[in-house]
PDB file of C-alpha atoms in Angstrom:
ATOM      1  CA  UNK A   1      78.847 105.876 111.443  1.00 39.00           C
ATOM      2  CA  UNK A   2      79.339 102.903 109.171  1.00 43.00           C
ATOM      3  CA  UNK A   3      80.747  99.775 110.726  1.00 45.00           C
ATOM      4  CA  UNK A   4      82.700  98.283 107.833  1.00 49.00           C
ATOM      5  CA  UNK A   5      82.398  98.987 104.134  1.00 53.00           C
ATOM      6  CA  UNK A   6      84.407  97.013 101.576  1.00 51.00           C
ATOM      7  CA  UNK A   7      84.620  98.032  97.916  1.00 58.00           C
ATOM      8  CA  UNK A   8      86.830  96.692  95.145  1.00 58.00           C
ATOM      9  CA  UNK A   9      88.212  99.305  92.766  1.00 60.00           C
ATOM     10  CA  UNK A  10      90.766  98.526  90.079  1.00 63.00           C
ATOM     11  CA  UNK A  11      93.047  95.879  91.610  1.00 72.00           C
ATOM     12  CA  UNK A  12      92.672  97.309  95.126  1.00 86.00           C
ATOM     13  CA  UNK A  13      90.231  96.632  97.933  1.00 88.00           C
ATOM     14  CA  UNK A  14      89.003  99.742  99.761  1.00 89.00           C
ATOM     15  CA  UNK A  15      87.618  99.714 103.282  1.00 90.00           C
ATOM     16  CA  UNK A  16      86.005 102.303 105.537  1.00 92.00           C
ATOM     17  CA  UNK A  17      85.798 101.314 109.188  1.00 92.00           C
ATOM     18  CA  UNK A  18      85.013 102.784 112.609  1.00 90.00           C
ATOM     19  CA  UNK A  19      85.625 101.836 116.246  1.00 89.00           C
ATOM     20  CA  UNK A  20      82.936  99.141 116.122  1.00 86.00           C
ATOM     21  CA  UNK A  21      85.396  97.003 114.112  1.00 89.00           C
ATOM     22  CA  UNK A  22      88.307  96.979 116.596  1.00 91.00           C
ATOM     23  CA  UNK A  23      90.350  94.232 114.934  1.00 93.00           C
ATOM     24  CA  UNK A  24      90.621  96.045 111.598  1.00 92.00           C
ATOM     25  CA  UNK A  25      91.224  99.377 113.334  1.00 94.00           C
ATOM     26  CA  UNK A  26      94.073  97.769 115.279  1.00 95.00           C
ATOM     27  CA  UNK A  27      95.551  96.354 112.057  1.00 96.00           C
ATOM     28  CA  UNK A  28      95.366  99.761 110.356  1.00 96.00           C
ATOM     29  CA  UNK A  29      96.972 101.466 113.363  1.00 96.00           C
ATOM     30  CA  UNK A  30      99.788  98.918 113.364  1.00 96.00           C
ATOM     31  CA  UNK A  31     100.429  99.526 109.652  1.00 97.00           C
ATOM     32  CA  UNK A  32     100.544 103.311 110.153  1.00 96.00           C
ATOM     33  CA  UNK A  33     102.883 102.971 113.127  1.00 95.00           C
ATOM     34  CA  UNK A  34     105.200 100.682 111.149  1.00 97.00           C
ATOM     35  CA  UNK A  35     105.375 103.128 108.218  1.00 95.00           C
ATOM     36  CA  UNK A  36     106.140 106.079 110.494  1.00 94.00           C
ATOM     37  CA  UNK A  37     108.783 104.087 112.419  1.00 94.00           C
ATOM     38  CA  UNK A  38     110.429 103.001 109.165  1.00 93.00           C
ATOM     39  CA  UNK A  39     110.787 106.640 108.142  1.00 91.00           C
ATOM     40  CA  UNK A  40     112.486 107.483 111.459  1.00 93.00           C
ATOM     41  CA  UNK A  41     109.544 109.023 113.304  1.00 93.00           C
ATOM     42  CA  UNK A  42     109.065 108.568 117.033  1.00 92.00           C
ATOM     43  CA  UNK A  43     105.643 109.677 118.248  1.00 88.00           C
ATOM     44  CA  UNK A  44     105.236 111.061 121.753  1.00 83.00           C
ATOM     45  CA  UNK A  45     102.589 109.859 124.181  1.00 81.00           C
ATOM     46  CA  UNK A  46     100.818 113.190 123.691  1.00 77.00           C
ATOM     47  CA  UNK A  47      99.661 111.953 120.268  1.00 81.00           C
ATOM     48  CA  UNK A  48      97.997 108.877 121.784  1.00 82.00           C
ATOM     49  CA  UNK A  49      94.768 110.574 122.873  1.00 88.00           C
ATOM     50  CA  UNK A  50      91.909 108.157 122.175  1.00 91.00           C
ATOM     51  CA  UNK A  51      89.819 109.686 119.374  1.00 95.00           C
ATOM     52  CA  UNK A  52      88.437 106.398 118.057  1.00 95.00           C
ATOM     53  CA  UNK A  53      84.860 107.269 119.011  1.00 95.00           C
ATOM     54  CA  UNK A  54      84.885 110.139 116.489  1.00 97.00           C
ATOM     55  CA  UNK A  55      87.164 108.546 113.897  1.00 97.00           C
ATOM     56  CA  UNK A  56      86.645 106.870 110.555  1.00 97.00           C
ATOM     57  CA  UNK A  57      89.575 104.913 109.160  1.00 97.00           C
ATOM     58  CA  UNK A  58      90.277 104.350 105.480  1.00 96.00           C
ATOM     59  CA  UNK A  59      92.375 101.561 104.079  1.00 95.00           C
ATOM     60  CA  UNK A  60      93.410 100.329 100.636  1.00 95.00           C
ATOM     61  CA  UNK A  61      94.711  96.790 100.251  1.00 94.00           C
ATOM     62  CA  UNK A  62      96.515  94.948  97.484  1.00 92.00           C
ATOM     63  CA  UNK A  63      95.371  91.781  95.746  1.00 86.00           C
ATOM     64  CA  UNK A  64      96.914  89.622  98.458  1.00 88.00           C
ATOM     65  CA  UNK A  65      95.064  91.510 101.186  1.00 89.00           C
ATOM     66  CA  UNK A  66      98.094  93.455 102.402  1.00 94.00           C
ATOM     67  CA  UNK A  67      97.560  97.067 103.481  1.00 96.00           C
ATOM     68  CA  UNK A  68      99.171  99.503 101.040  1.00 96.00           C
ATOM     69  CA  UNK A  69      97.787 102.809 102.328  1.00 96.00           C
ATOM     70  CA  UNK A  70      95.709 104.051 105.245  1.00 97.00           C
ATOM     71  CA  UNK A  71      94.558 107.228 106.968  1.00 97.00           C
ATOM     72  CA  UNK A  72      92.019 108.597 109.430  1.00 97.00           C
ATOM     73  CA  UNK A  73      89.393 111.367 109.557  1.00 98.00           C
ATOM     74  CA  UNK A  74      88.364 112.670 112.992  1.00 98.00           C
ATOM     75  CA  UNK A  75      85.084 114.546 113.289  1.00 98.00           C
ATOM     76  CA  UNK A  76      84.942 117.671 115.440  1.00 98.00           C
ATOM     77  CA  UNK A  77      82.511 117.647 118.345  1.00 96.00           C
ATOM     78  CA  UNK A  78      81.877 120.127 121.212  1.00 94.00           C
ATOM     79  CA  UNK A  79      83.422 117.623 123.643  1.00 93.00           C
ATOM     80  CA  UNK A  80      86.592 116.615 121.790  1.00 96.00           C
ATOM     81  CA  UNK A  81      89.824 118.177 120.559  1.00 96.00           C
ATOM     82  CA  UNK A  82      91.084 117.513 117.055  1.00 97.00           C
ATOM     83  CA  UNK A  83      94.777 116.650 116.625  1.00 96.00           C
ATOM     84  CA  UNK A  84      95.501 120.175 115.343  1.00 97.00           C
ATOM     85  CA  UNK A  85      93.984 121.488 118.608  1.00 97.00           C
ATOM     86  CA  UNK A  86      96.198 119.212 120.708  1.00 96.00           C
ATOM     87  CA  UNK A  87      99.472 120.340 119.132  1.00 96.00           C
ATOM     88  CA  UNK A  88     101.421 123.247 120.664  1.00 97.00           C
ATOM     89  CA  UNK A  89     102.189 126.353 118.625  1.00 98.00           C
ATOM     90  CA  UNK A  90     105.926 126.764 118.004  1.00 97.00           C
ATOM     91  CA  UNK A  91     107.856 129.658 119.581  1.00 95.00           C
ATOM     92  CA  UNK A  92     104.971 130.868 121.780  1.00 94.00           C
ATOM     93  CA  UNK A  93     105.392 131.950 125.406  1.00 93.00           C
ATOM     94  CA  UNK A  94     103.314 131.078 127.340  1.00 96.00           C
ATOM     95  CA  UNK A  95     102.499 127.852 125.504  1.00 96.00           C
ATOM     96  CA  UNK A  96      99.373 128.065 123.368  1.00 97.00           C
ATOM     97  CA  UNK A  97      97.236 125.838 121.160  1.00 97.00           C
ATOM     98  CA  UNK A  98      94.853 126.583 118.332  1.00 98.00           C
ATOM     99  CA  UNK A  99      91.100 126.091 118.824  1.00 97.00           C
ATOM    100  CA  UNK A 100      88.528 125.100 116.198  1.00 97.00           C
ATOM    101  CA  UNK A 101      85.203 126.785 116.916  1.00 95.00           C
ATOM    102  CA  UNK A 102      83.244 125.358 113.983  1.00 97.00           C
ATOM    103  CA  UNK A 103      81.879 121.919 114.904  1.00 96.00           C
ATOM    104  CA  UNK A 104      81.064 121.042 111.279  1.00 98.00           C
ATOM    105  CA  UNK A 105      84.721 120.312 110.562  1.00 98.00           C
ATOM    106  CA  UNK A 106      87.126 117.382 110.682  1.00 98.00           C
ATOM    107  CA  UNK A 107      90.821 116.530 110.886  1.00 98.00           C
ATOM    108  CA  UNK A 108      92.479 114.406 108.155  1.00 96.00           C
ATOM    109  CA  UNK A 109      95.562 112.682 109.582  1.00 95.00           C
ATOM    110  CA  UNK A 110      97.742 109.584 110.047  1.00 94.00           C
ATOM    111  CA  UNK A 111      98.340 109.301 106.306  1.00 94.00           C
ATOM    112  CA  UNK A 112     100.695 106.400 105.593  1.00 94.00           C
ATOM    113  CA  UNK A 113     101.518 104.319 102.546  1.00 94.00           C
ATOM    114  CA  UNK A 114     104.074 101.781 101.394  1.00 95.00           C
ATOM    115  CA  UNK A 115     107.142 103.209  99.654  1.00 91.00           C
ATOM    116  CA  UNK A 116     106.372 101.508  96.340  1.00 93.00           C
ATOM    117  CA  UNK A 117     104.640 102.431  93.099  1.00 92.00           C
ATOM    118  CA  UNK A 118     101.631 100.411  94.220  1.00 93.00           C
ATOM    119  CA  UNK A 119     101.736 102.159  97.581  1.00 94.00           C
ATOM    120  CA  UNK A 120     101.593 105.586  95.941  1.00 90.00           C
ATOM    121  CA  UNK A 121      98.659 104.530  93.753  1.00 91.00           C
ATOM    122  CA  UNK A 122      96.900 103.171  96.815  1.00 93.00           C
ATOM    123  CA  UNK A 123      97.554 106.404  98.737  1.00 91.00           C
ATOM    124  CA  UNK A 124      95.875 108.441  96.011  1.00 90.00           C
ATOM    125  CA  UNK A 125      92.932 106.070  96.032  1.00 92.00           C
ATOM    126  CA  UNK A 126      92.778 106.331  99.820  1.00 94.00           C
ATOM    127  CA  UNK A 127      92.711 110.131  99.501  1.00 93.00           C
ATOM    128  CA  UNK A 128      89.773 109.903  97.103  1.00 93.00           C
ATOM    129  CA  UNK A 129      87.957 107.521  99.447  1.00 94.00           C
ATOM    130  CA  UNK A 130      88.394 109.891 102.384  1.00 96.00           C
ATOM    131  CA  UNK A 131      87.497 112.918 100.262  1.00 96.00           C
ATOM    132  CA  UNK A 132      84.221 111.324  99.146  1.00 96.00           C
ATOM    133  CA  UNK A 133      83.416 110.623 102.783  1.00 96.00           C
ATOM    134  CA  UNK A 134      84.095 114.266 103.739  1.00 98.00           C
ATOM    135  CA  UNK A 135      81.933 115.486 100.843  1.00 97.00           C
ATOM    136  CA  UNK A 136      79.078 113.230 101.971  1.00 97.00           C
ATOM    137  CA  UNK A 137      79.423 114.588 105.519  1.00 97.00           C
ATOM    138  CA  UNK A 138      79.357 118.132 104.067  1.00 98.00           C
ATOM    139  CA  UNK A 139      82.084 119.470 106.361  1.00 98.00           C
ATOM    140  CA  UNK A 140      82.690 123.207 106.073  1.00 97.00           C
ATOM    141  CA  UNK A 141      86.441 122.597 106.313  1.00 97.00           C
ATOM    142  CA  UNK A 142      88.816 119.704 106.807  1.00 98.00           C
ATOM    143  CA  UNK A 143      92.131 120.324 108.574  1.00 97.00           C
ATOM    144  CA  UNK A 144      95.277 118.305 109.030  1.00 96.00           C
ATOM    145  CA  UNK A 145      99.030 118.752 109.015  1.00 94.00           C
ATOM    146  CA  UNK A 146     102.192 117.550 107.366  1.00 93.00           C
ATOM    147  CA  UNK A 147     105.909 117.596 108.010  1.00 92.00           C
ATOM    148  CA  UNK A 148     107.785 119.596 105.369  1.00 89.00           C
ATOM    149  CA  UNK A 149     110.674 117.152 105.858  1.00 86.00           C
ATOM    150  CA  UNK A 150     108.517 114.357 104.451  1.00 84.00           C
ATOM    151  CA  UNK A 151     108.742 115.101 100.707  1.00 85.00           C
ATOM    152  CA  UNK A 152     106.527 112.178  99.642  1.00 82.00           C
ATOM    153  CA  UNK A 153     103.589 113.514 101.664  1.00 84.00           C
ATOM    154  CA  UNK A 154     104.222 117.137 100.673  1.00 86.00           C
ATOM    155  CA  UNK A 155     104.355 116.207  96.978  1.00 85.00           C
ATOM    156  CA  UNK A 156     101.193 114.128  97.211  1.00 82.00           C
ATOM    157  CA  UNK A 157      99.295 116.894  99.025  1.00 86.00           C
ATOM    158  CA  UNK A 158     100.492 119.596  96.650  1.00 87.00           C
ATOM    159  CA  UNK A 159      99.456 117.577  93.584  1.00 84.00           C
ATOM    160  CA  UNK A 160      95.831 117.483  94.726  1.00 84.00           C
ATOM    161  CA  UNK A 161      95.736 121.153  95.767  1.00 87.00           C
ATOM    162  CA  UNK A 162      95.976 120.847  99.551  1.00 90.00           C
ATOM    163  CA  UNK A 163      97.551 124.040 100.893  1.00 89.00           C
ATOM    164  CA  UNK A 164      98.937 125.367 104.212  1.00 94.00           C
ATOM    165  CA  UNK A 165      96.298 126.904 106.460  1.00 95.00           C
ATOM    166  CA  UNK A 166      95.678 130.643 106.389  1.00 93.00           C
ATOM    167  CA  UNK A 167      93.564 130.456 109.554  1.00 94.00           C
ATOM    168  CA  UNK A 168      96.247 128.611 111.549  1.00 97.00           C
ATOM    169  CA  UNK A 169      99.503 129.765 109.909  1.00 97.00           C
ATOM    170  CA  UNK A 170     102.094 128.964 112.582  1.00 97.00           C
ATOM    171  CA  UNK A 171     104.023 125.716 112.869  1.00 98.00           C
ATOM    172  CA  UNK A 172     102.961 123.341 115.651  1.00 97.00           C
ATOM    173  CA  UNK A 173     104.548 120.400 117.461  1.00 96.00           C
ATOM    174  CA  UNK A 174     103.892 117.557 119.877  1.00 95.00           C
ATOM    175  CA  UNK A 175     106.456 117.444 122.712  1.00 93.00           C
ATOM    176  CA  UNK A 176     108.624 114.363 122.283  1.00 92.00           C
ATOM    177  CA  UNK A 177     107.700 113.655 118.661  1.00 94.00           C
ATOM    178  CA  UNK A 178     110.910 113.411 116.640  1.00 94.00           C
ATOM    179  CA  UNK A 179     112.284 112.505 113.217  1.00 93.00           C
ATOM    180  CA  UNK A 180     115.657 110.778 113.544  1.00 92.00           C
ATOM    181  CA  UNK A 181     116.089 112.462 116.923  1.00 91.00           C
ATOM    182  CA  UNK A 182     115.106 115.974 115.763  1.00 92.00           C
ATOM    183  CA  UNK A 183     111.901 117.642 116.949  1.00 93.00           C
ATOM    184  CA  UNK A 184     109.116 117.533 114.356  1.00 95.00           C
ATOM    185  CA  UNK A 185     107.452 120.831 113.419  1.00 96.00           C
ATOM    186  CA  UNK A 186     104.200 120.494 111.494  1.00 96.00           C
ATOM    187  CA  UNK A 187     102.429 122.724 108.989  1.00 96.00           C
ATOM    188  CA  UNK A 188      98.643 122.852 109.409  1.00 97.00           C
ATOM    189  CA  UNK A 189      96.700 122.367 106.177  1.00 96.00           C
ATOM    190  CA  UNK A 190      93.204 123.264 105.008  1.00 95.00           C
ATOM    191  CA  UNK A 191      91.113 121.129 102.661  1.00 96.00           C
ATOM    192  CA  UNK A 192      88.157 123.108 101.353  1.00 95.00           C
ATOM    193  CA  UNK A 193      84.980 121.689  99.834  1.00 95.00           C
ATOM    194  CA  UNK A 194      86.307 122.577  96.393  1.00 94.00           C
ATOM    195  CA  UNK A 195      89.606 120.843  97.088  1.00 95.00           C
ATOM    196  CA  UNK A 196      87.741 117.714  98.173  1.00 96.00           C
ATOM    197  CA  UNK A 197      85.868 117.761  94.867  1.00 95.00           C
ATOM    198  CA  UNK A 198      89.158 118.229  93.021  1.00 92.00           C
ATOM    199  CA  UNK A 199      90.706 115.261  94.812  1.00 93.00           C
ATOM    200  CA  UNK A 200      87.825 113.012  93.780  1.00 92.00           C
ATOM    201  CA  UNK A 201      87.873 114.233  90.163  1.00 89.00           C
ATOM    202  CA  UNK A 202      91.659 114.031  89.743  1.00 78.00           C
ATOM    203  CA  UNK A 203      92.152 110.583  91.224  1.00 72.00           C
TER     204      UNK A 203
END
């Protein structure tokens, strides 16, 4: 994995970083947490599984160095569980989780951006940065999820052709994760190789 890669594009500064740069990872995590908290999300402890060893973080900063957008890609390995594998399937008794059998896959998650015009531009650029990374890694499929009650994320995903998963069609949740006190139910998404190419070409 790369340690830290900085690239200037347009008026933004892009960075790609892994667990070997703990200070920047911590800053990115704090930004993501602040954005989610501002929107009314409370994350449960079940989402705090340490996946840093298999994670690459992406960040886009403004001219003053402030973070405008960030996200994470987690690589699947035989000895880890992606976030979509950790979530519980809604309305299932007994409780069940999905399993990803293909190890040449990844999970695209923790997408957060400032609620400004610059933040939206930075989010799109962050998407392209992550998509290029996934193309270089040649993943067979990239998964993730979004909350249908978060229209900004849904609109952004839809614009670049990211669709709900056909392989994992049911809603999932993390016990204790809420939005303004209401349980959060998440839609799993699939990002194909073609969609990754489309993201890079459109943005």
